[in-house]
Tab-separated table of C-alpha atoms in Angstrom:
chain	number	residue	atom	x	y	z
A	50	MET	CA	0.000	0.000	0.000
A	51	ALA	CA	1.212	3.519	-0.771
A	52	LYS	CA	2.506	5.555	2.142
A	53	GLY	CA	-0.051	8.150	3.204
A	54	ARG	CA	0.521	11.790	4.085
A	55	LYS	CA	2.033	12.351	7.502
A	56	ASN	CA	-0.856	14.604	8.462
A	57	GLY	CA	-3.529	12.986	6.299
A	58	LEU	CA	-7.061	12.786	7.611
A	59	TYR	CA	-7.293	9.017	7.158
A	60	GLY	CA	-5.067	6.805	9.249
A	61	GLY	CA	-5.270	3.736	7.057
A	62	VAL	CA	-7.406	1.473	4.891
A	63	SER	CA	-9.590	-1.194	6.390
A	64	GLU	CA	-9.644	-4.667	4.857
A	65	GLU	CA	-13.312	-4.144	4.029
A	66	LEU	CA	-12.639	-0.870	2.186
A	67	SER	CA	-9.712	-2.439	0.329
A	68	ALA	CA	-11.910	-5.335	-0.777
A	69	LEU	CA	-14.681	-2.932	-1.816
A	70	MET	CA	-12.301	-0.822	-3.915
A	71	ARG	CA	-10.945	-3.848	-5.799
A	72	THR	CA	-14.285	-5.020	-7.123
A	73	GLY	CA	-16.888	-3.841	-9.596
A	74	TRP	CA	-14.704	-2.241	-12.263
A	75	ALA	CA	-15.507	-2.500	-15.974
A	76	ASP	CA	-12.931	-3.594	-18.545
A	77	THR	CA	-11.927	-0.305	-20.218
A	78	GLU	CA	-9.278	-1.647	-22.593
A	79	ARG	CA	-9.481	0.330	-25.838
A	80	HIS	CA	-9.584	-1.853	-28.919
A	81	GLY	CA	-9.275	-0.920	-32.574
A	82	LEU	CA	-6.829	1.928	-31.994
A	83	GLU	CA	-4.964	3.159	-35.050
A	84	PRO	CA	-1.301	4.209	-35.145
A	85	ASP	CA	-0.762	7.908	-34.520
A	86	GLU	CA	-0.241	9.923	-37.698
A	87	GLN	CA	3.266	10.732	-36.500
A	88	ALA	CA	4.211	7.036	-36.098
A	89	PRO	CA	5.718	6.466	-39.576
A	90	TYR	CA	7.727	9.679	-39.322
A	91	ALA	CA	9.029	8.686	-35.894
A	92	ALA	CA	10.035	5.307	-37.321
A	93	ARG	CA	12.147	7.022	-39.985
A	94	ARG	CA	13.767	9.203	-37.311
A	95	ARG	CA	14.658	6.094	-35.293
A	96	ALA	CA	16.163	4.529	-38.394
A	97	ALA	CA	18.359	7.608	-38.857
A	98	LEU	CA	19.441	7.405	-35.214
A	99	SER	CA	20.158	3.685	-35.523
A	100	ALA	CA	22.418	4.263	-38.513
A	101	ARG	CA	24.618	6.591	-36.458
A	102	PHE	CA	25.371	4.046	-33.723
A	103	PRO	CA	25.668	0.473	-35.104
A	104	GLY	CA	26.355	-2.165	-32.472
A	105	GLU	CA	25.438	0.057	-29.519
A	106	ARG	CA	22.423	0.087	-27.243
A	107	LEU	CA	20.766	3.494	-27.015
A	108	VAL	CA	18.534	4.608	-24.150
A	109	VAL	CA	16.421	7.750	-24.487
A	110	PRO	CA	14.309	8.442	-21.355
A	111	SER	CA	11.175	10.580	-21.333
A	112	GLY	CA	11.818	11.887	-17.808
A	113	ASN	CA	10.174	11.845	-14.402
A	114	LEU	CA	7.848	14.112	-12.478
A	115	LYS	CA	9.511	17.014	-10.666
A	116	THR	CA	8.351	18.397	-7.334
A	117	ARG	CA	7.052	21.944	-7.340
A	118	SER	CA	6.067	22.188	-3.703
A	119	ASN	CA	5.877	19.410	-1.099
A	120	ASP	CA	3.792	16.716	-2.833
A	121	ASP	CA	2.678	18.912	-5.729
A	122	THR	CA	4.476	18.392	-9.049
A	123	TYR	CA	5.073	20.553	-12.080
A	124	PRO	CA	3.059	19.679	-15.194
A	125	PHE	CA	5.073	16.959	-16.891
A	126	ARG	CA	6.927	17.846	-20.066
A	127	PRO	CA	8.882	14.955	-21.676
A	128	TYR	CA	12.400	15.238	-23.053
A	129	SER	CA	12.130	16.521	-26.608
A	130	GLY	CA	14.473	13.889	-28.047
A	131	TYR	CA	12.194	11.164	-26.694
A	132	VAL	CA	9.117	12.837	-28.193
A	133	HIS	CA	10.844	13.217	-31.561
A	134	MET	CA	11.829	9.551	-31.681
A	135	THR	CA	8.504	8.094	-30.476
A	136	GLY	CA	5.670	10.633	-30.725
A	137	ASP	CA	4.934	9.708	-27.095
A	138	GLN	CA	4.537	12.077	-24.150
A	139	ALA	CA	4.224	9.661	-21.220
A	140	ARG	CA	6.208	10.174	-18.026
A	141	ASP	CA	8.674	7.567	-16.757
A	142	GLY	CA	9.102	6.072	-20.226
A	143	ALA	CA	12.183	5.203	-22.234
A	144	LEU	CA	12.972	4.341	-25.821
A	145	VAL	CA	15.572	1.586	-26.169
A	146	LEU	CA	17.323	0.692	-29.408
A	147	GLU	CA	18.843	-2.763	-28.928
A	148	PRO	CA	21.645	-3.611	-31.394
A	149	ARG	CA	21.307	-6.541	-33.795
A	150	ALA	CA	24.069	-8.591	-35.365
A	151	ASP	CA	23.404	-6.995	-38.764
A	152	GLY	CA	24.246	-3.511	-37.443
A	153	GLY	CA	20.651	-2.358	-37.115
A	154	HIS	CA	18.523	-2.097	-34.002
A	155	ASP	CA	15.306	-3.458	-32.543
A	156	ALA	CA	13.331	-0.605	-31.002
A	157	TYR	CA	10.972	-0.905	-28.073
A	158	CYS	CA	9.457	1.524	-25.611
A	159	TYR	CA	9.270	1.146	-21.860
A	160	GLN	CA	6.024	2.537	-20.473
A	161	LEU	CA	4.345	2.794	-17.088
A	162	PRO	CA	1.385	0.398	-17.476
A	163	ARG	CA	-2.093	0.903	-16.144
A	164	ASP	CA	-2.591	0.388	-12.427
A	165	SER	CA	-3.900	-3.029	-11.475
A	166	ARG	CA	-7.250	-3.173	-9.694
A	167	ASN	CA	-5.911	-6.104	-7.650
A	168	ASP	CA	-4.153	-3.935	-5.069
A	169	ASP	CA	-4.669	-0.514	-3.490
A	170	GLU	CA	-2.041	1.365	-5.509
A	171	PHE	CA	-4.518	2.437	-8.199
A	172	TRP	CA	-6.416	4.616	-5.747
A	173	THR	CA	-4.053	5.333	-2.833
A	174	GLY	CA	-0.779	6.124	-4.616
A	175	ALA	CA	0.160	9.788	-5.031
A	176	THR	CA	0.553	9.239	-8.795
A	177	ALA	CA	-2.227	6.651	-9.110
A	178	GLU	CA	-4.654	6.670	-12.031
A	179	LEU	CA	-7.621	7.703	-9.899
A	180	TRP	CA	-5.618	10.751	-8.832
A	181	MET	CA	-3.881	11.702	-12.076
A	182	GLY	CA	-5.946	10.167	-14.862
A	183	ARG	CA	-6.038	7.064	-17.003
A	184	ARG	CA	-2.869	5.886	-18.705
A	185	ARG	CA	-2.665	3.782	-21.843
A	186	SER	CA	-2.191	0.063	-21.410
A	187	LEU	CA	0.952	-1.416	-22.889
A	188	ALA	CA	-1.078	-2.951	-25.713
A	189	GLU	CA	-2.780	0.372	-26.441
A	190	ALA	CA	0.552	2.206	-26.430
A	191	ALA	CA	2.079	-0.353	-28.792
A	192	ARG	CA	-0.731	0.133	-31.315
A	193	VAL	CA	-0.641	3.946	-31.146
A	194	LEU	CA	3.148	4.304	-31.252
A	195	GLY	CA	3.810	1.444	-33.659
A	196	LEU	CA	6.399	0.141	-31.193
A	197	PRO	CA	6.563	-2.903	-28.909
A	198	CYS	CA	6.010	-1.676	-25.344
A	199	ARG	CA	7.301	-3.149	-22.103
A	200	ASP	CA	6.680	-2.524	-18.416
A	201	VAL	CA	9.049	0.235	-17.279
A	202	ARG	CA	9.130	-1.212	-13.764
A	203	THR	CA	11.496	-3.878	-15.098
A	204	ALA	CA	13.606	-1.478	-17.160
A	205	ALA	CA	16.453	-0.924	-14.708
A	206	GLU	CA	16.809	-4.664	-14.110
A	207	ASP	CA	16.637	-5.417	-17.839
A	208	LEU	CA	19.274	-2.827	-18.695
A	209	ALA	CA	21.575	-3.949	-15.911
A	210	ALA	CA	21.338	-7.538	-17.142
A	211	GLY	CA	22.701	-6.432	-20.527
A	212	SER	CA	25.808	-4.826	-19.048
A	213	GLY	CA	28.069	-6.364	-21.694
A	214	VAL	CA	26.461	-4.355	-24.501
A	215	PRO	CA	28.066	-0.966	-25.283
A	216	THR	CA	25.442	1.510	-24.110
A	217	ARG	CA	24.700	5.213	-24.373
A	218	ILE	CA	22.000	7.058	-22.420
A	219	VAL	CA	20.743	10.636	-22.470
A	220	ARG	CA	21.610	11.912	-19.018
A	221	GLY	CA	19.694	14.170	-16.688
A	222	HIS	CA	16.202	12.745	-17.174
A	223	ASP	CA	15.953	9.431	-15.292
A	224	PRO	CA	18.452	8.755	-12.478
A	225	ALA	CA	17.249	5.168	-11.952
A	226	LEU	CA	17.953	4.200	-15.558
A	227	GLU	CA	21.297	5.995	-15.522
A	228	ALA	CA	22.307	4.002	-12.446
A	229	ALA	CA	21.437	0.742	-14.195
A	230	VAL	CA	23.879	1.163	-17.107
A	231	THR	CA	27.608	1.614	-17.459
A	232	THR	CA	28.432	4.468	-19.832
A	233	ASP	CA	30.760	7.432	-20.059
A	234	GLU	CA	29.789	11.077	-20.197
A	235	GLU	CA	31.520	11.922	-23.472
A	236	ARG	CA	29.766	9.146	-25.387
A	237	ASP	CA	26.437	10.008	-23.786
A	238	ASP	CA	26.880	13.650	-24.784
A	239	GLU	CA	27.464	12.507	-28.363
A	240	LEU	CA	24.108	10.696	-28.315
A	241	GLU	CA	22.374	13.887	-27.232
A	242	GLU	CA	24.226	15.818	-29.944
A	243	VAL	CA	22.946	13.447	-32.601
A	244	LEU	CA	19.374	13.470	-31.253
A	245	SER	CA	19.423	17.263	-31.292
A	246	GLY	CA	20.984	17.392	-34.754
A	247	LEU	CA	18.329	15.090	-36.212
A	248	ARG	CA	15.788	17.842	-35.487
A	249	LEU	CA	17.616	20.484	-37.551
A	250	VAL	CA	15.667	19.630	-40.719
A	251	LYS	CA	11.943	19.160	-40.100
A	252	ASP	CA	9.937	16.585	-42.013
A	253	ALA	CA	6.612	17.390	-43.671
A	254	TRP	CA	4.593	16.355	-40.618
A	255	GLU	CA	6.642	18.601	-38.332
A	256	ILE	CA	6.265	21.606	-40.616
A	257	GLY	CA	2.518	21.042	-40.515
A	258	GLU	CA	2.664	21.174	-36.720
A	259	MET	CA	4.690	24.379	-36.882
A	260	ARG	CA	1.985	25.925	-39.069
A	261	LYS	CA	-0.640	24.991	-36.481
A	262	ALA	CA	1.431	26.516	-33.694
A	263	VAL	CA	2.006	29.760	-35.579
A	264	ASP	CA	-1.601	30.086	-36.751
A	265	SER	CA	-2.848	29.743	-33.167
A	266	THR	CA	-0.236	32.252	-32.054
A	267	VAL	CA	-1.458	34.774	-34.620
A	268	ARG	CA	-4.958	34.420	-33.181
A	269	GLY	CA	-3.561	34.803	-29.677
A	270	PHE	CA	-1.838	38.074	-30.571
A	271	THR	CA	-5.064	39.388	-32.057
A	272	ASP	CA	-6.871	38.430	-28.840
A	273	CYS	CA	-4.336	40.458	-26.861
A	274	VAL	CA	-4.730	43.544	-29.025
A	275	GLY	CA	-8.474	43.266	-28.544
A	276	GLU	CA	-8.074	43.318	-24.769
A	277	LEU	CA	-5.532	46.107	-24.432
A	278	SER	CA	-8.009	48.320	-22.583
A	279	ARG	CA	-8.402	45.598	-19.944
A	280	ALA	CA	-4.624	45.473	-19.586
A	281	ILE	CA	-4.464	49.239	-19.150
A	282	ALA	CA	-7.007	48.895	-16.365
A	283	SER	CA	-5.080	46.067	-14.678
A	284	SER	CA	-1.519	45.024	-15.647
A	285	GLU	CA	0.682	43.075	-18.020
A	286	ARG	CA	-0.817	39.913	-16.553
A	287	TRP	CA	-4.088	40.538	-18.339
A	288	ILE	CA	-2.209	40.163	-21.613
A	289	GLU	CA	-0.413	37.062	-20.340
A	290	GLY	CA	-3.705	35.468	-19.293
A	291	THR	CA	-5.396	36.394	-22.559
A	292	PHE	CA	-2.718	34.701	-24.638
A	293	PHE	CA	-2.614	31.692	-22.315
A	294	ARG	CA	-6.333	31.147	-22.810
A	295	ARG	CA	-5.837	30.825	-26.565
A	296	ALA	CA	-2.847	28.514	-26.050
A	297	ARG	CA	-4.813	26.177	-23.801
A	298	LEU	CA	-7.894	26.202	-26.029
A	299	GLU	CA	-6.065	25.368	-29.245
A	300	GLY	CA	-2.894	23.655	-28.046
A	301	ASN	CA	-1.162	22.117	-25.081
A	302	ALA	CA	-0.028	25.356	-23.425
A	303	VAL	CA	2.476	28.110	-24.139
A	304	GLY	CA	5.813	26.907	-25.454
A	305	TYR	CA	7.796	29.072	-23.017
A	306	GLY	CA	7.205	31.756	-20.418
A	307	THR	CA	5.251	34.534	-22.119
A	308	ILE	CA	6.977	37.926	-22.123
A	309	CYS	CA	4.476	40.777	-21.656
A	310	ALA	CA	6.801	43.729	-21.234
A	311	ALA	CA	5.282	47.219	-21.099
A	312	GLY	CA	7.216	50.465	-20.791
A	313	GLU	CA	10.775	50.067	-19.590
A	314	HIS	CA	10.209	46.330	-19.000
A	315	ALA	CA	10.565	45.963	-22.786
A	316	THR	CA	14.295	46.536	-22.348
A	317	ILE	CA	14.567	43.328	-20.283
A	318	MET	CA	15.158	40.436	-22.671
A	319	HIS	CA	13.344	37.778	-20.660
A	320	TRP	CA	10.836	39.712	-18.581
A	321	THR	CA	8.305	37.112	-17.412
A	322	ASP	CA	7.104	38.570	-14.097
A	323	ASN	CA	4.449	40.373	-16.141
A	324	ASP	CA	3.218	42.362	-13.147
A	325	GLY	CA	3.819	45.902	-14.352
A	326	PRO	CA	1.406	48.587	-15.517
A	327	VAL	CA	0.357	49.046	-19.135
A	328	ARG	CA	0.296	52.780	-19.827
A	329	PRO	CA	-0.926	54.746	-22.855
A	330	GLY	CA	1.969	56.442	-24.592
A	331	GLU	CA	4.348	53.552	-23.927
A	332	LEU	CA	5.188	50.397	-25.858
A	333	LEU	CA	4.160	46.829	-25.109
A	334	LEU	CA	6.565	44.093	-26.216
A	335	LEU	CA	4.723	40.767	-26.473
A	336	ASP	CA	6.838	37.642	-27.059
A	337	ALA	CA	4.680	34.510	-27.004
A	338	GLY	CA	4.092	31.178	-28.697
A	339	VAL	CA	1.425	28.487	-28.654
A	340	GLU	CA	2.664	24.927	-28.163
A	341	THR	CA	0.623	22.371	-30.092
A	342	HIS	CA	-0.728	19.160	-28.581
A	343	SER	CA	2.283	17.447	-30.172
A	344	LEU	CA	4.590	19.924	-28.327
A	345	TYR	CA	5.853	21.953	-31.309
A	346	THR	CA	5.981	25.644	-30.468
A	347	ALA	CA	5.814	28.979	-32.226
A	348	ASP	CA	7.893	31.967	-31.077
A	349	VAL	CA	6.672	35.374	-32.239
A	350	THR	CA	7.235	38.930	-31.004
A	351	ARG	CA	5.451	42.161	-31.782
A	352	THR	CA	6.017	45.553	-30.184
A	353	LEU	CA	2.824	47.605	-29.942
A	354	PRO	CA	2.134	51.242	-29.128
A	355	VAL	CA	-0.363	51.018	-26.280
A	356	SER	CA	-2.131	54.180	-27.512
A	357	GLY	CA	-2.400	52.767	-31.027
A	358	THR	CA	0.157	55.078	-32.630
A	359	PHE	CA	3.918	55.372	-32.226
A	360	THR	CA	5.542	58.555	-30.955
A	361	PRO	CA	8.238	59.956	-33.281
A	362	VAL	CA	11.100	58.426	-31.264
A	363	GLN	CA	9.301	55.096	-30.867
A	364	ARG	CA	8.678	54.983	-34.611
A	365	GLN	CA	12.329	55.790	-35.321
A	366	VAL	CA	13.473	52.856	-33.199
A	367	TYR	CA	10.763	50.541	-34.514
A	368	ASP	CA	11.511	51.330	-38.156
A	369	ALA	CA	15.209	50.658	-37.591
A	370	VAL	CA	14.411	47.237	-36.153
A	371	TYR	CA	12.000	46.515	-39.013
A	372	GLU	CA	14.697	47.491	-41.513
A	373	ALA	CA	17.137	45.133	-39.776
A	374	GLN	CA	14.614	42.300	-39.797
A	375	GLU	CA	14.041	42.796	-43.519
A	376	ALA	CA	17.796	42.500	-44.069
A	377	GLY	CA	17.978	39.397	-41.908
A	378	MET	CA	15.026	37.679	-43.568
A	379	ALA	CA	16.459	38.337	-47.021
A	380	ALA	CA	19.496	36.274	-46.017
A	381	VAL	CA	17.428	33.179	-45.132
A	382	LYS	CA	17.756	30.817	-48.088
A	383	PRO	CA	19.125	27.330	-48.777
A	384	GLY	CA	22.888	27.106	-48.986
A	385	ALA	CA	23.438	30.313	-47.027
A	386	PRO	CA	25.545	30.136	-43.867
A	387	PHE	CA	23.363	30.030	-40.761
A	388	ARG	CA	25.133	33.123	-39.421
A	389	ASP	CA	24.296	35.273	-42.462
A	390	PHE	CA	20.851	36.411	-41.299
A	391	HIS	CA	22.266	37.382	-37.903
A	392	GLU	CA	25.119	39.354	-39.436
A	393	ALA	CA	22.869	41.142	-41.937
A	394	ALA	CA	20.459	42.288	-39.223
A	395	GLN	CA	23.220	43.273	-36.804
A	396	ARG	CA	25.075	45.301	-39.429
A	397	SER	CA	21.869	47.141	-40.227
A	398	LEU	CA	21.346	48.025	-36.569
A	399	THR	CA	25.006	48.969	-36.185
A	400	ALA	CA	24.678	51.441	-39.051
A	401	ARG	CA	21.697	53.107	-37.361
A	402	LEU	CA	23.439	53.312	-34.003
A	403	VAL	CA	26.476	54.937	-35.636
A	404	GLU	CA	24.204	57.322	-37.546
A	405	TRP	CA	22.468	58.341	-34.317
A	406	GLY	CA	25.801	58.903	-32.606
A	407	PHE	CA	25.284	56.243	-29.918
A	408	ILE	CA	28.419	54.278	-30.859
A	409	GLU	CA	31.567	55.357	-32.625
A	410	GLY	CA	32.010	54.412	-36.275
A	411	PRO	CA	32.842	53.625	-38.923
A	412	VAL	CA	30.230	50.876	-39.148
A	413	ASP	CA	32.628	48.033	-40.007
A	414	ARG	CA	34.848	48.887	-37.051
A	415	ALA	CA	31.900	49.136	-34.671
A	416	TYR	CA	30.514	45.819	-35.865
A	417	ASP	CA	33.865	44.030	-35.678
A	418	LEU	CA	34.251	45.231	-32.085
A	419	GLY	CA	30.656	44.266	-31.242
A	420	LEU	CA	29.839	47.774	-29.985
A	421	GLN	CA	26.216	47.446	-31.130
A	422	ARG	CA	25.671	44.726	-28.552
A	423	ARG	CA	25.218	47.348	-25.821
A	424	PHE	CA	21.849	48.037	-27.450
A	425	THR	CA	21.068	44.793	-29.327
A	426	MET	CA	21.934	42.365	-26.513
A	427	ALA	CA	21.189	38.974	-28.089
A	428	GLY	CA	21.678	37.027	-31.282
A	429	THR	CA	19.190	37.573	-34.084
A	430	GLY	CA	17.477	34.183	-34.049
A	431	HIS	CA	17.568	30.479	-33.365
A	432	MET	CA	16.215	27.148	-34.515
A	433	LEU	CA	12.620	26.404	-33.559
A	434	GLY	CA	10.589	23.225	-33.109
A	435	LEU	CA	9.962	20.938	-30.145
A	436	ASP	CA	12.056	23.343	-28.069
A	437	VAL	CA	11.744	27.084	-28.370
A	438	HIS	CA	15.542	27.087	-28.777
A	439	ASP	CA	15.526	23.851	-30.727
A	440	CYS	CA	18.546	21.723	-31.576
A	441	ALA	CA	20.585	23.576	-28.937
A	442	HIS	CA	22.827	20.559	-28.269
A	443	SER	CA	23.538	19.764	-31.925
A	444	ARG	CA	27.041	19.910	-33.333
A	445	THR	CA	28.276	23.439	-33.905
A	446	GLU	CA	29.554	22.606	-37.381
A	447	GLU	CA	26.045	21.470	-38.356
A	448	HIS	CA	24.236	24.350	-36.644
A	449	VAL	CA	25.641	27.870	-36.192
A	450	ASP	CA	28.650	27.075	-38.409
A	451	GLY	CA	26.550	25.131	-40.902
A	452	LEU	CA	24.474	25.958	-43.976
A	453	LEU	CA	20.718	26.450	-44.137
A	454	GLU	CA	18.727	23.628	-45.743
A	455	PRO	CA	15.096	23.325	-46.868
A	456	GLY	CA	13.006	22.196	-43.919
A	457	MET	CA	14.897	24.152	-41.277
A	458	VAL	CA	12.675	26.392	-39.149
A	459	LEU	CA	14.173	29.413	-37.415
A	460	THR	CA	13.330	32.785	-35.947
A	461	VAL	CA	14.550	36.178	-37.137
A	462	GLU	CA	14.234	38.596	-34.226
A	463	PRO	CA	16.399	41.719	-34.152
A	464	GLY	CA	15.837	44.206	-31.381
A	465	LEU	CA	17.009	47.481	-29.871
A	466	TYR	CA	16.935	48.046	-26.112
A	467	PHE	CA	17.703	51.386	-24.497
A	468	GLN	CA	17.936	50.851	-20.762
A	469	PRO	CA	16.125	53.351	-18.516
A	470	ASP	CA	19.385	54.220	-16.729
A	471	ASP	CA	21.586	54.502	-19.837
A	472	LEU	CA	23.145	57.952	-19.745
A	473	THR	CA	24.795	57.503	-23.163
A	474	VAL	CA	21.512	58.119	-24.997
A	475	PRO	CA	19.105	61.084	-24.853
A	476	GLU	CA	16.507	60.919	-22.107
A	477	GLU	CA	13.598	60.461	-24.508
A	478	TRP	CA	15.176	57.231	-25.811
A	479	ARG	CA	15.625	55.656	-22.384
A	480	GLY	CA	13.237	52.855	-21.498
A	481	ILE	CA	12.357	52.049	-25.122
A	482	GLY	CA	12.641	48.413	-26.175
A	483	VAL	CA	11.590	47.056	-29.572
A	484	ARG	CA	11.776	43.529	-30.956
A	485	ILE	CA	10.117	42.063	-34.055
A	486	GLU	CA	10.233	38.289	-34.410
A	487	ASP	CA	8.916	35.941	-37.058
A	488	ASP	CA	9.120	32.198	-37.695
A	489	LEU	CA	10.556	31.187	-41.067
A	490	VAL	CA	10.851	27.821	-42.794
A	491	VAL	CA	13.627	27.463	-45.361
A	492	THR	CA	12.253	26.381	-48.745
A	493	ASP	CA	13.857	25.256	-51.997
A	494	GLY	CA	13.498	28.776	-53.377
A	495	GLY	CA	14.222	30.840	-50.267
A	496	HIS	CA	11.949	30.934	-47.250
A	497	GLU	CA	8.339	31.216	-46.131
A	498	ASN	CA	7.343	33.465	-43.248
A	499	LEU	CA	4.956	31.264	-41.275
A	500	SER	CA	3.874	34.219	-39.115
A	501	ALA	CA	3.131	36.569	-42.013
A	502	GLY	CA	-0.466	36.760	-40.753
A	503	LEU	CA	0.672	39.385	-38.259
A	504	PRO	CA	1.593	42.909	-39.415
A	505	ARG	CA	5.238	43.946	-39.182
A	506	SER	CA	5.784	47.513	-40.425
A	507	SER	CA	4.897	50.440	-38.146
A	508	ALA	CA	2.091	51.571	-40.451
A	509	GLU	CA	0.646	48.038	-40.636
A	510	VAL	CA	0.790	47.670	-36.854
A	511	GLU	CA	-1.091	50.928	-36.350
A	512	ALA	CA	-3.754	49.938	-38.887
A	513	TRP	CA	-4.126	46.519	-37.225
A	514	MET	CA	-4.523	48.077	-33.823
A	515	ALA	CA	-7.064	50.576	-35.103
A	516	ARG	CA	-9.126	47.638	-36.304
A	517	PHE	CA	-8.891	45.307	-33.309
A	518	ALA	CA	-7.747	47.226	-30.225
A	519	GLY	CA	-10.246	47.402	-27.409
């Protein structure tokens, strides 16, 4: 029997109650399930992973629950490499690729099975089904995933029994499985590199999920513009809650902590407290993305004049960022170095900063010394997919030092941030932060802006707000 709370109201379970709870349950096994639409794509991804590591056993855990407070846990979010290879989102799972003599692998998935009704665990355990919801049976999971599924409660013992097989595991997600295998950190890191690198080029199914994420995000931004008056009457959190509602209605949740940064908060790159006032005359920087039910996320930013129109200085900053984004987007095309879009946007911003007298030129010198970074802060974009900063562990030569290929999805997001206490700029510039961010997929002929449904230029933003702002 599961251990109860120290200060729980019930001291124990009587034999009569235990017997009562174990009887009278219908058979709820689901028959006739079809494989998930992602299953054949996941199979091809596993085949690509297998080809990279012949003769080695590979273990890719989904991860465990993490405590938020006492016995309350955070919402579970599986390791992205596990999701990519299986299409599954279950906690406490693991994909295992077992090597065959021919150099290939047999793949199977460890899963936490349904709770038995023959003991009290199904209703007294802290993570029992009657507390947390029905899980798939192993047979159901096998049909949906297109993978043989085994009971994860035997996984550590099974893996330990195969100690003679060269093994790699993705670390940091399941301590019990890590303890059951003998590996070394360098080889395990290489497995994570490859898993991350296999997400650099999205397949057709993934790009479809990215479209869903971005389309929902566009609707979420429009919702927020429509409720600006409510934000003015309350705080940035009204905007955060408005976008979150759309994300939960149409997807799984938000793909990352929403940034609702009004006024001088817009100069803080990752402002997620979202507890400040929203004032007419100032700007609101909204950086948000809907995560689909399959866990692919959008990542879009718009900077909005709360009053509906930009002041002259705000427009000057905004138009400079828009100009830089145009330069960056023009550099997104197959065969181009990944760094090109970043350099094009940063050079554009550097030229403006030199022109305004905020950094010393000439432009090439200022850029080579990185002087623009005082006001631009971050890089101009990143890969996007299952993680908001997707493929972050992939090999540098394939990623930031690599070439763009059709199917890659990335953000282009230049920005200018003038801190409220920066004495090197005129007072009227202080506290202004502007970022414009869009999600692009590289195509055979260039790129497609997936988030083109949202206005980008200052004039378009003002017209959009005039139409929808409440």
